Coordinates of C-alpha atoms and ligand atoms in Angstrom, one line a residue:
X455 CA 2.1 -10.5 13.1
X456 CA -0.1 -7.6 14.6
X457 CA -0.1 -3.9 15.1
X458 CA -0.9 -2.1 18.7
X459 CA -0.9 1.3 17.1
X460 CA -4.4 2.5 18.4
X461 CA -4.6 1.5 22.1
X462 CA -6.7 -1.0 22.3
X463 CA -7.3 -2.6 19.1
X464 CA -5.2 -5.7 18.1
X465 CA -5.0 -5.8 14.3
X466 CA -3.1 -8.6 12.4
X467 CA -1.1 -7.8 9.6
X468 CA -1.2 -11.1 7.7
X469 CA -3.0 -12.5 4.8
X470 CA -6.6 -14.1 6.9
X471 CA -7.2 -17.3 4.8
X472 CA -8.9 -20.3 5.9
X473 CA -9.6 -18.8 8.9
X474 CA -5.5 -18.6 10.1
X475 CA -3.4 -15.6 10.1
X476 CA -0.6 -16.2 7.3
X477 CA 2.5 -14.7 6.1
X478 CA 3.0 -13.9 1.9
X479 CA 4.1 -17.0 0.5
X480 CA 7.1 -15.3 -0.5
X481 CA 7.7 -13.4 2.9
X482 CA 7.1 -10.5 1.0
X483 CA 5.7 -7.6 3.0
X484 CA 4.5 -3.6 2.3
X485 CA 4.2 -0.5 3.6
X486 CA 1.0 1.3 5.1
X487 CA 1.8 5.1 5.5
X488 CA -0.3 7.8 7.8
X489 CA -1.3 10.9 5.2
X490 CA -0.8 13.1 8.5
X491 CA 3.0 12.6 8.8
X492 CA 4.3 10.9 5.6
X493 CA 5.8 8.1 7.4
X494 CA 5.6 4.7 7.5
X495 CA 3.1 3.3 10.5
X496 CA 2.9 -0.3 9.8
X497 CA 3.7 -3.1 7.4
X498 CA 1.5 -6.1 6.1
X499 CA 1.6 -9.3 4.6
X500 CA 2.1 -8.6 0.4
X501 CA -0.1 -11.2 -1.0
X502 CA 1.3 -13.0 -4.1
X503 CA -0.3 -15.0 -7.0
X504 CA 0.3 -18.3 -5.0
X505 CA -1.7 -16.5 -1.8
X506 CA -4.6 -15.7 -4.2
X507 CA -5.2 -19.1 -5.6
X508 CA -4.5 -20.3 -2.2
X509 CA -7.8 -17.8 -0.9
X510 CA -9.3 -19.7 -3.9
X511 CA -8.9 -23.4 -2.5
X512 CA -10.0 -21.7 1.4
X513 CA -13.1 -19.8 -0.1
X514 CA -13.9 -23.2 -1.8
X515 CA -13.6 -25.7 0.8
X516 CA -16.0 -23.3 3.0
X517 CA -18.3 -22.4 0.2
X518 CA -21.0 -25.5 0.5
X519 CA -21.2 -25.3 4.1
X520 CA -21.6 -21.9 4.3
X521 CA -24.4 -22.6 1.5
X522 CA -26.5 -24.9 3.4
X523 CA -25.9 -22.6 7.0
X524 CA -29.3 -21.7 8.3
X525 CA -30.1 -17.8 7.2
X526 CA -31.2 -17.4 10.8
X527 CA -27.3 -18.6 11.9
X528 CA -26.1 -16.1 9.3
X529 CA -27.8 -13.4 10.1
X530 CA -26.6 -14.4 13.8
X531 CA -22.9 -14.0 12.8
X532 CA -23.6 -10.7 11.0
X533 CA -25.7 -9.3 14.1
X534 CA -22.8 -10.2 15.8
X535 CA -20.2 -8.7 13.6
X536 CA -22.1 -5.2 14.2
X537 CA -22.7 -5.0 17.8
X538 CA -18.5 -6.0 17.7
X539 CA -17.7 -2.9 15.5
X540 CA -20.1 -0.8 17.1
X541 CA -18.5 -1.4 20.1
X542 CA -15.4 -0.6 19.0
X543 CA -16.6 2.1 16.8
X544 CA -13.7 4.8 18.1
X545 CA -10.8 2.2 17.5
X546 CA -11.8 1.5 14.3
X547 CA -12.3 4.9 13.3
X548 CA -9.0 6.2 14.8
X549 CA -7.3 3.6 12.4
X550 CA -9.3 4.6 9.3
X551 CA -7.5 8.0 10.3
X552 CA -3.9 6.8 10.5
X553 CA -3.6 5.3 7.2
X554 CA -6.7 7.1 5.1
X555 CA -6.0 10.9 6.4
X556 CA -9.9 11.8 7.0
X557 CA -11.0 13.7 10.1
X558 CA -12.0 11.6 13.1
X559 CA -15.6 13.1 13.0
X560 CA -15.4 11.5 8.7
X561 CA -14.1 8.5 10.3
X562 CA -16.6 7.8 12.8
X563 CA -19.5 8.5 10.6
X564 CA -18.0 5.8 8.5
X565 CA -17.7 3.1 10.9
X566 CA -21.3 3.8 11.5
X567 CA -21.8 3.4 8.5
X568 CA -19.9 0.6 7.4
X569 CA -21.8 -1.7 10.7
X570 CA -24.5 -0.7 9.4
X571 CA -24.0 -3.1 6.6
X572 CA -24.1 -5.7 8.9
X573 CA -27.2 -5.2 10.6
X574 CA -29.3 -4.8 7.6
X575 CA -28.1 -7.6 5.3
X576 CA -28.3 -9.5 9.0
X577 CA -32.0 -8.6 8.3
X578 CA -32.4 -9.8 5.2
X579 CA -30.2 -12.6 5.1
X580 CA -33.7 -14.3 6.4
X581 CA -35.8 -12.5 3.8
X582 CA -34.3 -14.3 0.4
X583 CA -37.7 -14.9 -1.4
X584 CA -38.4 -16.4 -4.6
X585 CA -41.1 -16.6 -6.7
X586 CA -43.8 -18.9 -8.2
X587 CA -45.9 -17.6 -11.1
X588 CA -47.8 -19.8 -13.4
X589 CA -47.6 -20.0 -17.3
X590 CA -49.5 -17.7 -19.3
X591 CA -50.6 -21.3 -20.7
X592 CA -52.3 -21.4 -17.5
X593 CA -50.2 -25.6 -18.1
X594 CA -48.0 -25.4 -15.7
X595 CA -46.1 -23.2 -12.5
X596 CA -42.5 -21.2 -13.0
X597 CA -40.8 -21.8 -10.1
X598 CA -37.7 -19.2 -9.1
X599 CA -35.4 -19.9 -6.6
X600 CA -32.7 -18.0 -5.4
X601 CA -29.4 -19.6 -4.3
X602 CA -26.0 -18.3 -3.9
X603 CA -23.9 -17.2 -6.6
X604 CA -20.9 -19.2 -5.5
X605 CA -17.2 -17.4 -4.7
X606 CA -17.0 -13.5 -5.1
X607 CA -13.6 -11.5 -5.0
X608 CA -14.6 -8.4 -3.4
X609 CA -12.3 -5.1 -4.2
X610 CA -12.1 -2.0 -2.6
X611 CA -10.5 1.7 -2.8
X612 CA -9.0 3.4 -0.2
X613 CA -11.7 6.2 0.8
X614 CA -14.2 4.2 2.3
X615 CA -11.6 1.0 3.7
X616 CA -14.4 0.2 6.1
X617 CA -17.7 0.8 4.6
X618 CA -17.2 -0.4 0.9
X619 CA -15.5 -3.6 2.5
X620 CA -18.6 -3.9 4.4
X621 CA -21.1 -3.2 1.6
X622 CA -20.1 -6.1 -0.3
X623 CA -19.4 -8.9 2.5
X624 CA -22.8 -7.8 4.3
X625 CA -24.6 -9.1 1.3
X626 CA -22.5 -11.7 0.2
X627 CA -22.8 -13.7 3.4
X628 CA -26.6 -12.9 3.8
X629 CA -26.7 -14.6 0.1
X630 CA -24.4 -17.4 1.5
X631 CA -21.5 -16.7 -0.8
X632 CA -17.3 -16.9 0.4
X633 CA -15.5 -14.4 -0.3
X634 CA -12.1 -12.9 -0.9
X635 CA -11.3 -9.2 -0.2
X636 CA -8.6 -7.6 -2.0
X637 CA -8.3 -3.5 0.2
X638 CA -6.6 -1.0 -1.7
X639 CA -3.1 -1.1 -0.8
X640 CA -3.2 2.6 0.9
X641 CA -5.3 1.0 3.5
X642 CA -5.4 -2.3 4.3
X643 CA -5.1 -2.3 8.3
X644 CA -8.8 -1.2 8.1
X645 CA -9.4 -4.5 6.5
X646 CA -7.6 -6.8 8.3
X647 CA -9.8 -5.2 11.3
X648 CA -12.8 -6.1 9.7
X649 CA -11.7 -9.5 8.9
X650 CA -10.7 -10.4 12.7
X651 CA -14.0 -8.7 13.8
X652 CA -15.8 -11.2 11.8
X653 CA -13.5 -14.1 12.6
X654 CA -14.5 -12.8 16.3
X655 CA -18.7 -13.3 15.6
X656 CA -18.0 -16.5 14.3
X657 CA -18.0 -16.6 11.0
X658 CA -16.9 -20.0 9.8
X659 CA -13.3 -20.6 8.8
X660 CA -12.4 -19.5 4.9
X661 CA -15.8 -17.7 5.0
X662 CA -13.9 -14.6 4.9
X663 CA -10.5 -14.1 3.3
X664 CA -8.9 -11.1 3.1
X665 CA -5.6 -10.8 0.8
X666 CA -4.0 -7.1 1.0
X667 CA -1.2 -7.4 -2.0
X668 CA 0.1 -4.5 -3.8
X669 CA 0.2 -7.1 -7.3
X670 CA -3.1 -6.3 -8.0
X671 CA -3.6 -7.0 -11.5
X672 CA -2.1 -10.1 -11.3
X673 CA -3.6 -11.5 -7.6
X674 CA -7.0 -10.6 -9.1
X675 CA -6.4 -12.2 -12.9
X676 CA -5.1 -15.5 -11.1
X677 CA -9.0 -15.2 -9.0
X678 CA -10.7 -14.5 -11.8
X679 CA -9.6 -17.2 -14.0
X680 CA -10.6 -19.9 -11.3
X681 CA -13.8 -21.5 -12.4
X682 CA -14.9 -21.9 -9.0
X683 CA -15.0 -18.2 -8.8
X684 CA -18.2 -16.5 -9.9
X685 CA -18.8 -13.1 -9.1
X686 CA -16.7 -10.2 -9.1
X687 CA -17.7 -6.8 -7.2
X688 CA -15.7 -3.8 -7.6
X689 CA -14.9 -0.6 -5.9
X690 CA -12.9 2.3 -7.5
X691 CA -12.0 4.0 -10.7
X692 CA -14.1 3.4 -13.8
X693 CA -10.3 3.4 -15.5
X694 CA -9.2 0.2 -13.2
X695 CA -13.0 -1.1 -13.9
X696 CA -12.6 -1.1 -17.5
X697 CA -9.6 -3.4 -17.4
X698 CA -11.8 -5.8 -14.6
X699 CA -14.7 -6.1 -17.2
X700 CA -12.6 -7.3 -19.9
X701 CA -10.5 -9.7 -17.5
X702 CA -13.6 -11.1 -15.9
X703 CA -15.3 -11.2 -19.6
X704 CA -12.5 -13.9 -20.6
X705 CA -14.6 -16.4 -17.7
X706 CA -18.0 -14.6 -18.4
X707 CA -17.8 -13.6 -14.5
X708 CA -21.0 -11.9 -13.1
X709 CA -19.6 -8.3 -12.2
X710 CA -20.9 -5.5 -10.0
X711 CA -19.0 -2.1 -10.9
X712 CA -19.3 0.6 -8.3
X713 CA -17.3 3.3 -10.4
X714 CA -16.2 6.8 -10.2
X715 CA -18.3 10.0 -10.4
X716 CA -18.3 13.6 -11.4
X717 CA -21.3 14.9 -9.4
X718 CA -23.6 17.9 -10.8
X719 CA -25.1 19.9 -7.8
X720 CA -27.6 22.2 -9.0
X721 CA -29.1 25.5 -7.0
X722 CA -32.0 26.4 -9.0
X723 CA -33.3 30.2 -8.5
X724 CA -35.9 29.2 -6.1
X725 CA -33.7 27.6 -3.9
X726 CA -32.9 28.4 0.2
X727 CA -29.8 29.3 -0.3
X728 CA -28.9 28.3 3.0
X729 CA -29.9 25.1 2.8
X730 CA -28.3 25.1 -0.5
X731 CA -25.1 25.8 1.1
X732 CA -25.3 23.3 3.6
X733 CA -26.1 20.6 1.8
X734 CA -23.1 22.0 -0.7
X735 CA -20.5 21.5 1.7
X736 CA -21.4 18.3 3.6
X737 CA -21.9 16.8 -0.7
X738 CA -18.7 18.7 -1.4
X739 CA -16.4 18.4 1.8
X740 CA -17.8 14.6 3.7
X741 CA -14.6 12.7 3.1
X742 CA -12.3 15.7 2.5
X743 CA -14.0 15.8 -0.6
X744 CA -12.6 12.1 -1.6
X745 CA -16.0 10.1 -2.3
X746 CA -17.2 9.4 -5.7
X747 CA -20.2 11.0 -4.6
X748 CA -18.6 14.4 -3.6
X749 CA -20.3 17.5 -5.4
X750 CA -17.7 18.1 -8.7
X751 CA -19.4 20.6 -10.3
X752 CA -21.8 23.6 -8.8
X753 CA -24.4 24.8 -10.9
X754 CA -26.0 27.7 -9.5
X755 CA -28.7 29.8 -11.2
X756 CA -27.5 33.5 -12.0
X757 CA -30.2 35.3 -9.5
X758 CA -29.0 33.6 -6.6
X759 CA -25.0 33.5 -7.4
X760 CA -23.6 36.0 -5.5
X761 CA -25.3 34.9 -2.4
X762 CA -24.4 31.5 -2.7
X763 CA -20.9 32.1 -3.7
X764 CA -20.2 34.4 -0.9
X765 CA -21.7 32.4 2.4
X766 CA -20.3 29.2 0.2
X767 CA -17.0 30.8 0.3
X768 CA -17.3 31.8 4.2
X769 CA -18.2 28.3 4.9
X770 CA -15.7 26.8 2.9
X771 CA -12.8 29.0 4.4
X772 CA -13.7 28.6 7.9
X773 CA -12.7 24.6 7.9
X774 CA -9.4 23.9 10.1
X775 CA -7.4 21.8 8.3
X776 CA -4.8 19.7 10.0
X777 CA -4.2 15.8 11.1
X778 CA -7.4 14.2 11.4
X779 CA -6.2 12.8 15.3
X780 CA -6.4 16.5 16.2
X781 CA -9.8 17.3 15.5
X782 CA -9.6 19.0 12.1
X783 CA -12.5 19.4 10.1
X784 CA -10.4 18.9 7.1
X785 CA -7.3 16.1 7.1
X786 CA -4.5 16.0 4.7
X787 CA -5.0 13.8 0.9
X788 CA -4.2 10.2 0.8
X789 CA -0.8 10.7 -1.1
X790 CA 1.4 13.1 -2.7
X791 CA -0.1 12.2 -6.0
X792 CA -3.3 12.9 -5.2
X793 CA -2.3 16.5 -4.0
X794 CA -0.5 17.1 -7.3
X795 CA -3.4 15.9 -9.2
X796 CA -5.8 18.4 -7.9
X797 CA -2.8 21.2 -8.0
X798 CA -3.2 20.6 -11.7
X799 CA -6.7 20.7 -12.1
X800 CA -6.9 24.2 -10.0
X801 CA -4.1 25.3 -11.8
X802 CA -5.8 24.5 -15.6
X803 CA -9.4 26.3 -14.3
X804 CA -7.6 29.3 -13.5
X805 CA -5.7 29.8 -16.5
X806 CA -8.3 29.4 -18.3
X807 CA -10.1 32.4 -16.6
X808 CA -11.3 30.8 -12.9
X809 CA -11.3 33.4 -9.9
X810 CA -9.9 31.6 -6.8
X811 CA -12.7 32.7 -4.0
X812 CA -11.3 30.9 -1.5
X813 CA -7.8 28.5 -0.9
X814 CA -6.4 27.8 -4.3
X815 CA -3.2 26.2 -2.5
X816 CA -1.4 23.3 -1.3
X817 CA -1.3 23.3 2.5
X818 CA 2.3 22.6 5.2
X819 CA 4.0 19.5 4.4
X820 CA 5.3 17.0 5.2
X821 CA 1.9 15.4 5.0
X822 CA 0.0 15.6 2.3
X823 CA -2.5 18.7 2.5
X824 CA -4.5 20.9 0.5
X825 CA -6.4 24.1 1.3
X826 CA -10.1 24.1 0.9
X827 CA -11.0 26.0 -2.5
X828 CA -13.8 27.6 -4.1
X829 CA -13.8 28.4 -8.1
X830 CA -15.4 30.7 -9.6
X831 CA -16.5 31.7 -13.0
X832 CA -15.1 28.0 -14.0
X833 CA -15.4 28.3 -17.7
X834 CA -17.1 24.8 -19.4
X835 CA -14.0 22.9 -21.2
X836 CA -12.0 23.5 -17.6
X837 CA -10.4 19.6 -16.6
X838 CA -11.9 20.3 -13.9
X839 CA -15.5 20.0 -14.9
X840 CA -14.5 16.6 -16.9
X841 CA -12.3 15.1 -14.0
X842 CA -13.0 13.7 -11.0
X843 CA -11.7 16.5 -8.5
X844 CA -11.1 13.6 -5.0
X845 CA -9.9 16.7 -3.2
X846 CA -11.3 19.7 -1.0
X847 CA -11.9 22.0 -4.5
X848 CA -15.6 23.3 -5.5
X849 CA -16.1 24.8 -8.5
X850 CA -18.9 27.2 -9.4
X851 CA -20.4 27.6 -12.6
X852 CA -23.4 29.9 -13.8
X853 CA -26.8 28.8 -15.5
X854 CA -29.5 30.8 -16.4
X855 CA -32.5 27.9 -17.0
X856 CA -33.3 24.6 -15.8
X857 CA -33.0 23.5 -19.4
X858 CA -29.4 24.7 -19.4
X859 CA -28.8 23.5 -16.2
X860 CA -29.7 20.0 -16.8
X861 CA -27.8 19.9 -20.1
X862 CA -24.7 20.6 -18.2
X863 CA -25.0 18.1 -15.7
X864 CA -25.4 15.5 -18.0
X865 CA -22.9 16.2 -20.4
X866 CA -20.3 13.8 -18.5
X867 CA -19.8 9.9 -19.4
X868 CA -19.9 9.9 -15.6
X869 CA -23.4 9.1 -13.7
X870 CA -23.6 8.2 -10.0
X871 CA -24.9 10.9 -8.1
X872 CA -26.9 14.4 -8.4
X873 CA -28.2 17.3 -6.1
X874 CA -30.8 19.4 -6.9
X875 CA -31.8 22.4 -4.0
X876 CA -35.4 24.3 -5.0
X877 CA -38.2 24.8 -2.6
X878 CA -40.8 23.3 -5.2
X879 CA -41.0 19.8 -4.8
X880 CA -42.8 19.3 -8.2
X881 CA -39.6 21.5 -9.8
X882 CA -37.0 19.0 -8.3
X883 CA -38.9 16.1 -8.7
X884 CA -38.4 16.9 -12.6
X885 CA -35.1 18.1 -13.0
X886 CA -34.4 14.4 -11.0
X887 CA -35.9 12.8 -13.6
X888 CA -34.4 14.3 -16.6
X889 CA -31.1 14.1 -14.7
X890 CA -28.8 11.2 -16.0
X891 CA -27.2 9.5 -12.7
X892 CA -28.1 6.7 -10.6
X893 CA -29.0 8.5 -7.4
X894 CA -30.4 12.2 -6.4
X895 CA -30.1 13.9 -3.2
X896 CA -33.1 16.6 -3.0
X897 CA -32.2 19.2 -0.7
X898 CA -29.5 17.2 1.0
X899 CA -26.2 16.9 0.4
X900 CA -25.6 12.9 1.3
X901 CA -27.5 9.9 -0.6
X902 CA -25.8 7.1 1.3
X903 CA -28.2 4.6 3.5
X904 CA -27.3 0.8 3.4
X905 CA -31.4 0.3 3.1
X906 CA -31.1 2.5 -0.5
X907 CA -30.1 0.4 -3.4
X908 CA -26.7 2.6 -4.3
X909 CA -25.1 3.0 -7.8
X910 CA -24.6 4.5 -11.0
X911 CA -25.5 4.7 -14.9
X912 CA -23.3 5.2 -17.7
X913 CA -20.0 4.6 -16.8
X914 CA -20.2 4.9 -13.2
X915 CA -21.4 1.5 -13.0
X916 CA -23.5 -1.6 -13.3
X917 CA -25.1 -3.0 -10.5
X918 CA -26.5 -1.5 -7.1
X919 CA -25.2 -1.7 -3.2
X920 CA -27.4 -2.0 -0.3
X921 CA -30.8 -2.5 -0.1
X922 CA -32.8 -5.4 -1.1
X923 CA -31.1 -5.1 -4.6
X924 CA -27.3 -5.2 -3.0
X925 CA -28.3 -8.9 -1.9
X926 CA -29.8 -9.7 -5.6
X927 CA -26.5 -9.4 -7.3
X928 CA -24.9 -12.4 -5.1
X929 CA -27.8 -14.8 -6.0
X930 CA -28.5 -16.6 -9.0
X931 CA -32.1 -16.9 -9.8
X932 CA -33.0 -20.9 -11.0
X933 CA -36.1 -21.4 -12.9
X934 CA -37.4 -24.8 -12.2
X935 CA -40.9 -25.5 -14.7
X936 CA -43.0 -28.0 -12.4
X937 CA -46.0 -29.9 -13.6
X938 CA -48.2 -30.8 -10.4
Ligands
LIG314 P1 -8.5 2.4 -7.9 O1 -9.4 2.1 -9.0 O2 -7.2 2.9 -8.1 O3 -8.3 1.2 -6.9 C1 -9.5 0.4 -6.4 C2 -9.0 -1.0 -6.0 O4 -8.6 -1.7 -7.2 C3 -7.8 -1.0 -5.1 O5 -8.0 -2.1 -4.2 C4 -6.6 -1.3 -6.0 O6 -5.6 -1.9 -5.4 C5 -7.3 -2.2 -7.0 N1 -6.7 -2.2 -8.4 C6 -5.9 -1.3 -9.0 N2 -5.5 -1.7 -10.2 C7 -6.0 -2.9 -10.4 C8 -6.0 -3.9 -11.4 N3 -5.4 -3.7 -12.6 N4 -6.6 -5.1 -11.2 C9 -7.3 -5.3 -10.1 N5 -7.4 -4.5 -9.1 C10 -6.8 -3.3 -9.2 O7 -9.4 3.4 -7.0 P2 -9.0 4.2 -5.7 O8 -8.0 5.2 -6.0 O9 -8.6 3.2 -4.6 O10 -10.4 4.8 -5.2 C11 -10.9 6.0 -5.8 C12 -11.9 5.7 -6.9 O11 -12.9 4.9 -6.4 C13 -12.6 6.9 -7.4 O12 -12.7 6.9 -8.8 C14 -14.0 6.9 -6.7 O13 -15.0 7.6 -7.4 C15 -14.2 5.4 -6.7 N6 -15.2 5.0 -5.7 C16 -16.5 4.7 -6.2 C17 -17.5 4.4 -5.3 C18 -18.8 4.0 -5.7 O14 -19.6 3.4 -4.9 N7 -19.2 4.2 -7.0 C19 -17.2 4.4 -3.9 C20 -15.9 4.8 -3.5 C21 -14.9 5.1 -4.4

């Protein structure tokens, strides 16, 4: 089965294993709603245990030829695979929009982003260097070489359905590994895209699976606890990667944890406050403010508050907010949940003394919409400062040193991303390394480049994406001693 609904993109709505489109074993099948509208726009294939072991025996059977394919005929396929979506870059974006909610211009940018995935690790799927060093004995040579690390089981959230889906297969077929992509259930038709782009520049047959299901826990369990499997890379909440970690620690399974975040972005006094405040709202608002690396928490430095807070605020209030299709700046929340969840968070800061600059609302049903906000005065011990926001909601907070400043930011178990805005270099370049999070944007708002290795510390994750790193974590490094 396939869907028509953006003109000009076929996209199949079955399970793609072994290189065929196939129903659930079970017939079962699931819903995929558009955020804009609240209703239903497609339904795909519900992948059950018996599909997952079944993407098991395809990613298996493919996994040695794949192996032994030329790196040059590789990075062929994934050359391929990006001039494909690039082509269709407006498709694709449109139908990131009907099921994920973001703006078109959000959208777009993603697509970009997500191909590029496929052009870099296209690049260095012919760059997989080992090593020889010789024995401090001076005896003999160490000998490291690099080779797959057999089957991963690739999972992805909703936010990003193209460009997390595309950080970990770029890689992962540069290494010369099979894999099996489980999308998050609110968007899977961005998925199956990918996968039929892929099938499309030739990947080989069970190269690529992709199993949308909505039985999570139990498709990826039954994965997992297949030998042949060996590496497991996740996108999402660090709750959900907890429960990963301890499943994938019953088979000792290699395991790459992209996780959540609660991002510190820090105006020191020096700072241009314009620049501040642009970088503020592309960290804050990319995405609608649903990336793990959105801006959580604004520290700003007393002497340059009121400024900031007030052409913040102006910015902030001047976003359109509406269906994504119909050029908004701002498009509606992924679900109803998610709009009560950040209800509740606005709701606890400002009993517990916030000032609502700007928004502070939900927005027009019936889709699922909430007005861009700005906090202020958030007192420390607000939810909100502890919680991952996901939502269009900035909250402001005063500090008086760098010191006091950097304290703050750290004092979350969270540690993707930071943002530090001063015009002395030497100033930022310090507070960056004091600063507890995998990442830093200095005067800039976004961090994201698939040439930057992309992750977090403390229990945002373990492991890094894109890069020459991303391609590390699907190889296994062999040490072979030689005597010559
Ligand atoms: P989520 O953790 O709810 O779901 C992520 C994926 O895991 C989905 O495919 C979901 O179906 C699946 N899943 C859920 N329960 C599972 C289980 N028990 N076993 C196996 N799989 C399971 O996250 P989400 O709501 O889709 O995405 C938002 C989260 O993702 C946020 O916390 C965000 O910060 C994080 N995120 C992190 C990064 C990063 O690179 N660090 C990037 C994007 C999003």
């Amino acid at each position: 089965m396939s869907t028509e609904l953006v003109a000009g993109l076929t996209v199949p709505t079955d399970l793609l294993r072994g290189g065929a489109w196939v129903g659930a074993q079970d017939g079962g099948r699931f819903d995929v709603i558009d955020p804009a509208t609240a209703e239903t726009i497609a339904d795909v294939a519900n992948g059950t245990v018996a599909d997952a072991l079944a993407s098991v025996e395809a990613a298996a059977e493919a996994a040695a030829g794949w192996a032994a394919t030329a790196p040059r005929e590789r990075a062929r396929i994934l050359l391929r695979a990006f001039d494909l979506m690039t082509e269709r870059e407006e498709q694709v974006a449109e139908l990131i929009v009907r099921e994920n909610g973001k703006s078109f211009t959000d959208a777009l940018g993603e697509v970009r982003y997500a191909a590029e995935f496929f052009r870099w690790y296209a690049e260095e799927a012919v760059r997989v260097s080992g090593e020889i060093r010789t024995a401090p004995s001076g005896a003999n040579r160490i000998m490291v070489v690099r080779q797959p690390i057999g089957i991963a089981l690739l999972i992805t959230p909703w936010n990003f359905p193209a460009a997390m889906a595309t950080r970990k297969i770029g890689p992962a077929l540069a290494a010369g590994c099979t894999v099996i992509l489980k999308p998050a259930s609110e968007t899977p038709l961005t998925a199956l895209a990918v996968g039929a782009i892929l099938a499309e520049a030739g990947v080989p047959d069970g190269v690529v699976n992709v199993l949308p299901s909505r039985r999570s826990g139990a498709v990826a369990a039954a994965i997992l606890a297949d030998p042949r499997v060996r590496k497991l890379s996740f996108t999402g909440s660090t709750e959900v990667g907890r429960t990963l970690l301890k499943t994938a620690a019953d088979h000792v399974i290699s395991s790459s944890m992209e996780l959540g975040g609660n991002a510190p972005l820090l105006v020191l006094e020096d700072a241009d406050v314009d620049v501040a405040v642009a970088g503020a709202m592309v960290a804050k608002m990319r995405n609608g403010g649903e990336a793990c690396t959105a801006a959580n928490r604004i520290y700003v430095h007393r002497a340059v508050l009121a400024e900031f807070t007030e052409k913040f605020g102006a910015a902030m209030a001047a976003l359109s907010v509406g269906p994504g299709m119909d050029g908004a700046a701002v498009g509606p929340l992924v679900n109803a949940a998610a709009v009560d969840k950040v209800d509740e968070l606005v709701s606890d800061a400002v009993q517990r003394g916030a000032r609502v600059v700007v928004g502070g609302a939900r927005g027009e049903g019936p889709g699922y919409y909430y007005a861009p906000t700005v906090l202020a005065d958030v007192p420390v011990g607000a939810q909100i400062t502890d919680e991952e926001i996901f939502g269009p909601v900035a909250p402001v907070i005063t500090f008086d040193t760098d010191e006091e400043a950097i304290r703050l930011a750290n004092a979350t178990e969270y540690g993707l991303v930071a943002y530090v805005f001063s015009k002395d270099l030497a100033r930022a370049l310090r507070v960056s390394e004091a600063l507890e999070s995998g990442m830093v944007g200095i005067n800039r708002g976004v961090v994201s480049d698939p040439a930057a290795p992309f992750g977090g510390v403390k229990q945002s994750g373990i492991g890094r994406e894109g890069g020459h790193e991303g391609l590390l974590e699907y190889t296994e490094s062999k040490y072979i001693a030689v005597d010559w």
